[in-house]
Amino acid sequence: MSANSVIKVGLLGAGTVGSEVARLIESDQSDLAARSGAAIEVVTIGVRDKGKDRPGVSRDLLTEDLDSVVTHPDVEIVIEVMGGIEPARSLIVKALNGKKSVVTANKALLAKHGAEIFAAAKANGVDLYYEAAVAGAIPIVRPLRESIVGDRVKRVMGIVNGTTNYILTKMDEENASYDSVLKEAQRLGYAESDPTADVEGHDAAAKIAILASLAFHTSVGIDDVFASGISHLTSRDIEIARAIDHVIKLLAIAEVTNKGAVSVRVHPTLIPRSHPLAAVRNAFNAVFVEAKSAGELMFYGRGAGGAPTASAVLGDLVAISRHISFGGLGGRESDYADLPIASIEEVATRYLIRLDVADRPGVLATVAQTFAKHAVSIQTVRQSGRGEDAELVIMTHSALDKDLASTVSELQSLDMVKRVESVLRVEGVDPSDSSSNSARK
Ligand code: NAP
């Protein structure tokens, strides 16, 4: 048992997540004390505007002097739920250097400055926990860092952004256009008024960078992630996916290529409707992990919201409090494997390409020759006429991104190809294609 019967906590931020954390620490104090080995008490909360109304949060605890939270002599654990890069980065580093353990929900910060922050925690012999930074309430950081750390992870594939999953679900189930669903999502509070970080895949990129670092013991930052969002998707893309019994999801994927490099990417992806991730609807998140001995694991739940995110923060808080009470430290990140990062050009997947072509003899043969010339093998072609034009929907076997890119570039130069309407990646089992997993070890 710790010499301290009370563990004092400083909060940075009392917005959606922080206010909920403060309320739960207050309302659940006896359970938290029994589980932690000491009572947990919030003694100071840093905010931008002390005057704001925050139901259930004591105004007396609020301060606009954030530095005073991380230098408070009695605070042993700092919970950073303010978001953004600065001043969050400097404050966390200052707290760690002051021998205080830190809980953070800040994916953007960890994906950019994770190495510096992990090093500061290690150098000071304190804990740094961040379960809430990826997929809200879903336990995925700790499983990768601790539960399956003895296994060899081959691949992590997740739906880690609720806003885009909500939009794609509505587009699929209600035949709605991207613009109309985005407006509805904004009205319901599922999407920000500036939705760029979500719809362009930046939020998912930060999360998969964190998961890739843990899964492959390699430092992966946001700049290592290829990200492409959903804003260009049309109702026709969704319709075509449905016609071949697939669904489009914004997937964040981290895997080891057959050349031993780590590939990390976020993009709209067709997956078979029978795939476990296809059943993840609306704003829910899920992460699918493939490991050598464990096989396939799936983690599912709420990826955002005040209460679900606060649940993950409180789990970290109790874990650290136990260490303070009974001794010990949590698992550490390791980057011993130090694998190279693969560029997107070297990644192999299947593709679905939709072309608007002239409806005349010889077109199909020329298009097929163009694919063959760039070493992209075609699995199926569907053609439908529409007056003078025809739509060609081509599914390829697994091909390198760079080969697909040169194919598309040449297709665009053919006068019989009026438009390359869309190019989408396809994941999931291709029973006829033994090479479809060629990007994986
Ligand atoms: P939020 O509602 O915007 O709250 C942010 C809080 O931090 C506010 O209390 C704000 O003060 C304070 N703050 C921000 N910048 C500040 C500054 N420069 N100086 C002083 N105070 C500052 O954000 P949130 O939704 O709770 O998210 C917090 C963190 O959790 C972010 O890193 C986010 O990515 C992460 N997260 C959120 C969710 C979610 O569902 N919301 C889910 C997973 C992870 P004022 O109140 O005075 O403005």
XYZ file of C-alpha atoms and ligand atoms in Angstrom:
489
model
C 0.000 0.000 0.000
C 1.248 3.467 -0.819
C 2.316 5.859 1.860
C -0.247 8.185 0.274
C -3.836 7.301 0.958
C -4.889 9.942 -1.572
C -3.497 10.230 -5.104
C -3.889 13.762 -6.411
C -4.665 14.378 -10.035
C -4.377 17.432 -12.268
C -6.557 17.700 -15.367
C -5.592 19.615 -18.487
C -8.911 20.337 -20.206
C -12.529 20.100 -19.104
C -14.390 19.832 -22.382
C -16.356 16.835 -23.682
C -13.938 14.268 -22.242
C -12.356 16.188 -19.348
C -15.674 17.205 -17.757
C -16.878 13.606 -17.886
C -13.610 12.380 -16.345
C -13.930 14.944 -13.515
C -17.572 13.980 -12.885
C -16.829 10.228 -12.841
C -13.866 10.598 -10.476
C -16.206 12.453 -8.130
C -19.245 10.156 -8.473
C -17.370 6.807 -8.440
C -14.812 7.663 -5.784
C -15.323 4.708 -3.462
C -15.091 2.112 -6.267
C -12.075 3.846 -7.763
C -10.377 3.930 -4.355
C -11.036 0.213 -3.771
C -9.602 -0.630 -7.199
C -6.630 1.730 -6.981
C -5.443 1.175 -3.451
C -5.841 4.896 -2.685
C -8.482 7.565 -3.008
C -8.249 9.579 -6.232
C -8.846 13.302 -6.021
C -8.811 15.954 -8.741
C -7.115 18.999 -7.213
C -6.748 21.315 -10.211
C -8.167 21.642 -13.737
C -6.586 23.777 -16.455
C -8.925 25.366 -18.997
C -8.954 28.250 -21.449
C -11.960 30.043 -19.970
C -12.766 29.669 -16.269
C -16.076 31.451 -16.731
C -17.626 28.720 -18.911
C -20.465 26.689 -17.425
C -19.379 23.058 -16.786
C -22.158 21.100 -15.069
C -20.843 18.792 -12.339
C -17.349 20.308 -12.369
C -16.359 22.428 -9.381
C -15.534 25.984 -10.473
C -13.085 26.239 -7.540
C -10.757 23.723 -9.206
C -10.473 25.641 -12.474
C -7.390 27.592 -13.466
C -6.277 29.281 -16.677
C -2.643 28.822 -15.622
C -1.916 25.449 -17.255
C 1.671 25.446 -16.063
C 0.464 25.410 -12.472
C -1.324 22.098 -13.149
C 1.813 20.270 -14.262
C 4.052 21.830 -11.609
C 1.550 21.438 -8.737
C 3.611 19.892 -5.907
C 0.852 17.477 -4.790
C -0.188 16.237 -8.246
C 1.113 12.737 -9.014
C -0.887 12.073 -12.205
C -1.658 14.564 -14.971
C -4.536 13.776 -17.344
C -4.187 15.658 -20.633
C -7.543 15.963 -22.398
C -7.109 19.371 -24.001
C -6.013 18.202 -27.459
C -3.814 19.911 -30.069
C -0.041 19.908 -30.332
C 1.002 22.963 -28.308
C 0.831 23.678 -25.461
C -0.129 20.014 -24.826
C 3.324 18.718 -25.874
C 5.323 21.068 -23.651
C 2.992 20.549 -20.702
C 3.157 16.746 -20.915
C 6.948 16.777 -21.190
C 7.154 19.149 -18.223
C 4.877 16.878 -16.176
C 6.956 13.792 -17.047
C 10.206 15.609 -16.261
C 8.638 16.539 -12.917
C 8.207 12.756 -12.251
C 4.453 12.846 -12.697
C 2.764 10.047 -14.650
C 0.554 11.107 -17.550
C -2.658 9.881 -19.150
C -3.435 11.411 -22.532
C -6.192 11.010 -25.123
C -4.266 13.036 -27.680
C -3.741 10.949 -30.826
C -2.573 13.886 -32.933
C 0.194 14.673 -30.449
C 1.349 11.062 -30.025
C 1.380 10.461 -33.783
C 3.633 13.504 -34.218
C 5.789 13.598 -31.086
C 5.311 10.101 -29.631
C 9.025 9.231 -29.654
C 9.943 12.318 -27.597
C 7.119 11.768 -25.116
C 7.758 8.025 -24.677
C 11.461 8.780 -24.108
C 10.636 11.392 -21.454
C 8.377 8.911 -19.595
C 11.071 6.246 -19.702
C 13.884 8.593 -18.637
C 11.871 9.736 -15.633
C 10.672 6.268 -14.616
C 6.991 7.227 -14.738
C 3.961 5.894 -16.584
C 2.473 7.192 -19.817
C -0.906 5.681 -20.733
C -3.032 6.590 -23.738
C -5.815 4.040 -24.253
C -8.317 6.796 -25.156
C -6.140 8.111 -27.995
C -7.194 5.271 -30.320
C -10.796 4.164 -30.808
C -12.234 5.776 -27.638
C -13.632 3.178 -25.256
C -12.232 0.175 -27.140
C -9.301 -1.481 -25.390
C -6.719 -1.794 -28.168
C -3.587 0.030 -26.968
C -3.191 -2.215 -23.921
C -3.881 -5.467 -25.835
C -1.140 -4.544 -28.324
C 1.259 -3.207 -25.687
C 0.684 -5.965 -23.129
C -1.767 -8.800 -23.854
C -0.399 -9.953 -27.220
C 3.089 -8.512 -26.943
C 4.431 -12.080 -26.875
C 2.893 -12.842 -30.271
C 3.894 -11.726 -33.760
C 1.322 -9.305 -35.161
C 0.969 -9.588 -38.913
C -1.679 -7.017 -39.578
C -3.916 -4.440 -37.892
C -6.945 -3.270 -39.839
C -9.499 -0.950 -38.322
C -12.460 1.336 -38.648
C -11.153 3.986 -36.284
C -13.139 7.049 -37.297
C -16.801 7.140 -36.333
C -17.744 10.153 -38.453
C -16.716 8.553 -41.730
C -18.204 5.204 -40.765
C -21.500 6.931 -40.029
C -21.424 8.677 -43.429
C -20.540 5.490 -45.313
C -23.225 3.492 -43.493
C -25.907 6.022 -44.438
C -24.683 6.178 -48.040
C -24.876 2.385 -48.218
C -28.155 1.805 -46.400
C -30.139 4.847 -47.568
C -28.665 5.393 -51.041
C -27.871 8.932 -49.927
C -25.242 11.205 -51.463
C -22.028 12.066 -49.628
C -22.979 15.764 -49.352
C -26.434 15.143 -47.907
C -25.193 12.637 -45.327
C -22.339 14.918 -44.299
C -24.842 17.737 -43.688
C -27.035 15.414 -41.627
C -23.984 14.197 -39.644
C -23.049 17.832 -38.906
C -26.597 18.583 -37.774
C -26.575 15.564 -35.427
C -23.145 16.442 -34.032
C -21.398 13.382 -35.536
C -19.267 15.604 -37.780
C -17.439 18.868 -37.041
C -18.351 22.029 -38.916
C -14.905 21.647 -40.536
C -14.912 17.882 -41.198
C -11.537 17.796 -42.999
C -9.566 15.847 -40.349
C -12.187 13.101 -40.355
C -13.262 12.855 -43.988
C -9.753 13.195 -45.440
C -8.440 10.405 -43.207
C -6.043 12.489 -41.052
C -7.653 11.436 -37.749
C -7.532 7.755 -38.727
C -3.927 8.204 -39.903
C -2.836 9.439 -36.461
C -4.528 6.461 -34.792
C -3.080 3.816 -37.104
C 0.401 5.352 -36.696
C 0.084 4.732 -32.938
C -1.185 1.165 -33.433
C 1.499 0.371 -36.038
C 4.253 1.529 -33.669
C 2.944 -0.814 -30.972
C 2.240 -3.752 -33.276
C 5.562 -3.727 -35.105
C 7.958 -2.330 -32.462
C 8.932 0.380 -34.897
C 8.577 4.121 -34.567
C 5.785 5.150 -36.986
C 4.686 8.787 -37.216
C 1.800 10.428 -38.981
C 4.046 11.440 -41.881
C 4.698 7.745 -42.574
C 1.006 7.084 -43.216
C -0.543 7.250 -46.697
C -3.988 8.805 -46.242
C -6.830 9.200 -48.692
C -10.334 10.122 -47.530
C -13.937 9.545 -48.528
C -14.971 12.963 -49.891
C -14.636 11.848 -53.537
C -16.888 8.770 -53.143
C -20.126 8.776 -55.115
C -23.406 6.938 -54.781
C -22.375 4.951 -57.864
C -19.251 3.650 -56.058
C -21.453 2.451 -53.207
C -23.938 0.913 -55.667
C -21.208 -1.007 -57.515
C -19.782 -2.294 -54.216
C -23.242 -3.478 -53.224
C -23.732 -5.214 -56.590
C -20.672 -7.381 -55.962
C -21.642 -8.056 -52.336
C -19.053 -5.697 -50.887
C -19.257 -2.607 -48.715
C -16.978 0.447 -48.677
C -15.301 1.316 -45.370
C -12.578 3.818 -44.520
C -9.964 1.335 -43.341
C -6.757 2.095 -41.502
C -4.314 -0.703 -42.255
C -0.857 -1.478 -40.870
C 0.995 -4.557 -42.010
C 4.416 -5.952 -42.739
C 5.108 -6.326 -46.465
C 6.773 -9.387 -47.934
C 9.962 -7.305 -48.066
C 9.892 -6.838 -44.284
C 8.834 -3.183 -44.290
C 5.901 -1.641 -42.432
C 3.110 -0.333 -44.641
C 0.628 2.030 -43.007
C -2.301 3.436 -44.944
C -5.800 4.844 -44.686
C -8.179 4.727 -47.628
C -11.714 3.844 -48.647
C -11.706 0.101 -49.180
C -14.123 -2.463 -50.553
C -14.477 -5.448 -48.240
C -16.780 -8.451 -48.650
C -20.065 -8.127 -46.723
C -19.113 -11.348 -44.952
C -15.989 -9.727 -43.410
C -16.384 -8.952 -39.666
C -15.553 -5.266 -40.283
C -18.423 -4.975 -42.787
C -20.910 -5.387 -39.926
C -19.546 -2.332 -38.082
C -22.251 0.280 -38.644
C -22.851 3.949 -37.937
C -20.388 5.677 -35.585
C -19.016 2.444 -34.103
C -15.331 1.551 -34.393
C -13.598 -1.806 -34.620
C -10.049 -3.021 -34.915
C -9.222 -6.382 -36.473
C -5.837 -7.844 -35.541
C -4.165 -10.825 -37.189
C -1.387 -12.396 -35.142
C 0.757 -15.450 -35.790
C -0.373 -17.524 -32.810
C -3.533 -15.760 -31.609
C -5.055 -15.758 -35.103
C -7.792 -13.229 -35.744
C -8.977 -10.906 -32.962
C -11.611 -8.210 -33.226
C -12.158 -5.305 -30.838
C -15.457 -3.463 -31.232
C -17.231 -0.593 -29.515
C -17.758 3.139 -29.242
C -14.858 5.111 -30.629
C -15.783 8.545 -29.297
C -18.051 10.538 -27.010
C -17.518 11.926 -23.537
C -18.468 8.857 -21.479
C -16.865 6.134 -23.655
C -13.622 8.097 -23.907
C -13.677 8.858 -20.182
C -14.002 5.097 -19.537
C -10.647 4.531 -21.264
C -9.074 7.463 -19.393
C -10.276 6.116 -16.033
C -8.917 2.648 -16.850
C -5.494 4.238 -17.385
C -5.884 6.300 -14.235
C -6.602 3.220 -12.096
C -3.705 1.307 -13.677
C -1.267 4.116 -12.824
C -2.759 4.580 -9.353
C -2.184 0.894 -8.641
C 1.455 1.338 -9.574
C 1.732 4.301 -7.215
C -0.046 2.338 -4.466
C 1.627 -1.039 -4.854
C 4.742 -0.344 -6.903
C 5.720 -1.186 -10.476
C 5.258 0.471 -13.845
C 3.198 -0.261 -16.948
C 4.528 -1.723 -20.193
C 6.736 0.453 -22.359
C 6.704 0.985 -26.097
C 9.665 -0.527 -27.873
C 11.108 0.293 -31.260
C 13.786 -2.400 -31.268
C 12.588 -3.929 -34.562
C 13.152 -0.597 -36.335
C 11.632 -1.850 -39.603
C 11.798 0.363 -42.697
C 8.592 2.104 -43.758
C 7.224 0.980 -47.132
C 6.089 3.652 -49.554
C 2.557 3.264 -50.899
C 4.008 2.487 -54.363
C 5.351 -0.807 -53.013
C 2.071 -1.964 -51.490
C 0.040 -4.665 -53.236
C -3.750 -4.822 -53.097
C -6.590 -5.635 -55.404
C -8.378 -2.745 -57.106
C -11.782 -1.930 -58.497
C -11.545 0.524 -61.386
C -14.552 2.150 -62.983
C -14.152 3.586 -66.470
C -16.439 5.554 -68.733
C -15.501 4.411 -72.256
C -16.758 4.728 -75.838
C -19.146 1.857 -76.599
C -17.485 0.491 -79.742
C -15.712 -2.693 -80.840
C -12.093 -3.141 -79.715
C -12.320 -0.964 -76.613
C -12.337 -3.842 -74.168
C -9.339 -5.468 -75.855
C -7.333 -2.222 -75.742
C -8.195 -1.639 -72.096
C -7.235 -5.227 -71.214
C -3.911 -4.848 -73.079
C -3.151 -1.680 -71.113
C -3.587 -3.524 -67.828
C -1.426 -6.432 -69.046
C 1.313 -4.069 -70.269
C 1.746 -2.767 -66.697
C 1.659 -6.237 -65.114
C -1.806 -5.766 -63.614
C -3.855 -8.904 -63.990
C -7.638 -8.588 -64.404
C -9.915 -10.833 -62.359
C -13.341 -9.748 -63.666
C -14.844 -7.177 -66.014
C -18.450 -5.989 -65.997
C -19.676 -3.880 -68.848
C -22.916 -1.979 -69.078
C -23.926 0.155 -72.042
C -25.462 3.575 -71.708
C -26.067 5.120 -75.130
C -22.816 6.023 -76.896
C -20.800 5.212 -73.776
C -20.266 2.148 -71.671
C -19.239 1.694 -68.088
C -16.471 -0.809 -67.443
C -16.008 -2.071 -63.896
C -12.754 -3.960 -63.590
C -11.614 -5.954 -60.556
C -7.906 -6.765 -60.588
C -5.868 -9.416 -58.867
C -3.320 -8.182 -56.371
C -1.090 -5.552 -57.980
C 1.513 -3.060 -56.835
C 0.236 0.459 -56.355
C 2.899 1.832 -58.704
C 1.833 -0.599 -61.477
C -1.804 0.327 -60.999
C -0.888 4.032 -61.100
C 0.947 3.666 -64.419
C -1.993 1.648 -65.812
C -4.440 4.398 -64.836
C -2.186 7.079 -66.253
C -2.056 5.296 -69.634
C -5.822 4.624 -69.593
C -6.396 8.345 -69.120
C -4.397 9.060 -72.270
C -6.524 6.752 -74.489
C -9.119 8.658 -76.527
C -11.619 5.792 -76.126
C -11.490 6.243 -72.327
C -13.662 9.251 -71.545
C -13.039 9.205 -67.828
C -11.476 7.101 -65.117
C -14.420 7.469 -62.748
C -12.898 5.847 -59.691
C -10.076 3.673 -58.411
C -10.733 1.875 -55.123
C -8.698 -0.650 -53.194
C -10.170 -4.022 -52.255
C -9.278 -6.076 -49.185
C -10.515 -9.419 -47.910
C -10.189 -12.897 -49.237
C -9.978 -13.376 -52.977
C -10.578 -17.123 -53.292
C -9.278 -17.277 -56.855
C -6.110 -15.317 -56.158
C -3.317 -17.007 -54.233
C -1.203 -13.814 -54.433
C -3.783 -11.495 -52.885
C -1.953 -11.529 -49.573
C 1.384 -10.794 -51.168
C 1.857 -7.627 -49.144
C 1.851 -9.696 -45.978
C 4.456 -11.831 -44.401
P -12.921 19.769 -26.138
O -14.323 19.465 -25.813
O -12.621 20.782 -27.184
O -12.208 20.222 -24.770
C -10.898 20.717 -24.729
C -10.630 21.284 -23.340
O -9.276 21.707 -23.264
C -11.509 22.474 -22.998
O -11.855 22.434 -21.635
C -10.584 23.683 -23.259
O -10.829 24.769 -22.407
C -9.231 23.103 -22.949
N -8.190 23.682 -23.809
C -7.935 23.397 -25.097
N -6.900 24.140 -25.535
C -6.507 24.896 -24.499
C -5.490 25.870 -24.321
N -4.667 26.189 -25.311
N -5.370 26.466 -23.113
C -6.208 26.154 -22.114
N -7.194 25.212 -22.215
C -7.320 24.606 -23.391
O -12.120 18.448 -26.547
P -12.527 16.930 -26.229
O -13.498 16.472 -27.239
O -12.828 16.781 -24.801
O -11.151 16.181 -26.582
C -10.054 16.231 -25.728
C -8.974 15.259 -26.202
O -9.521 13.946 -26.214
C -8.452 15.510 -27.614
O -7.096 15.168 -27.693
C -9.253 14.533 -28.469
O -8.588 14.164 -29.655
C -9.349 13.372 -27.511
N -10.488 12.492 -27.771
C -11.754 13.006 -27.795
C -12.818 12.163 -28.053
C -14.226 12.691 -28.073
O -15.143 11.905 -28.336
N -14.466 13.961 -27.807
C -12.587 10.796 -28.299
C -11.281 10.292 -28.231
C -10.242 11.159 -27.961
P -12.229 25.583 -22.476
O -13.293 24.605 -22.058
O -12.078 26.673 -21.508
O -12.371 26.022 -23.893
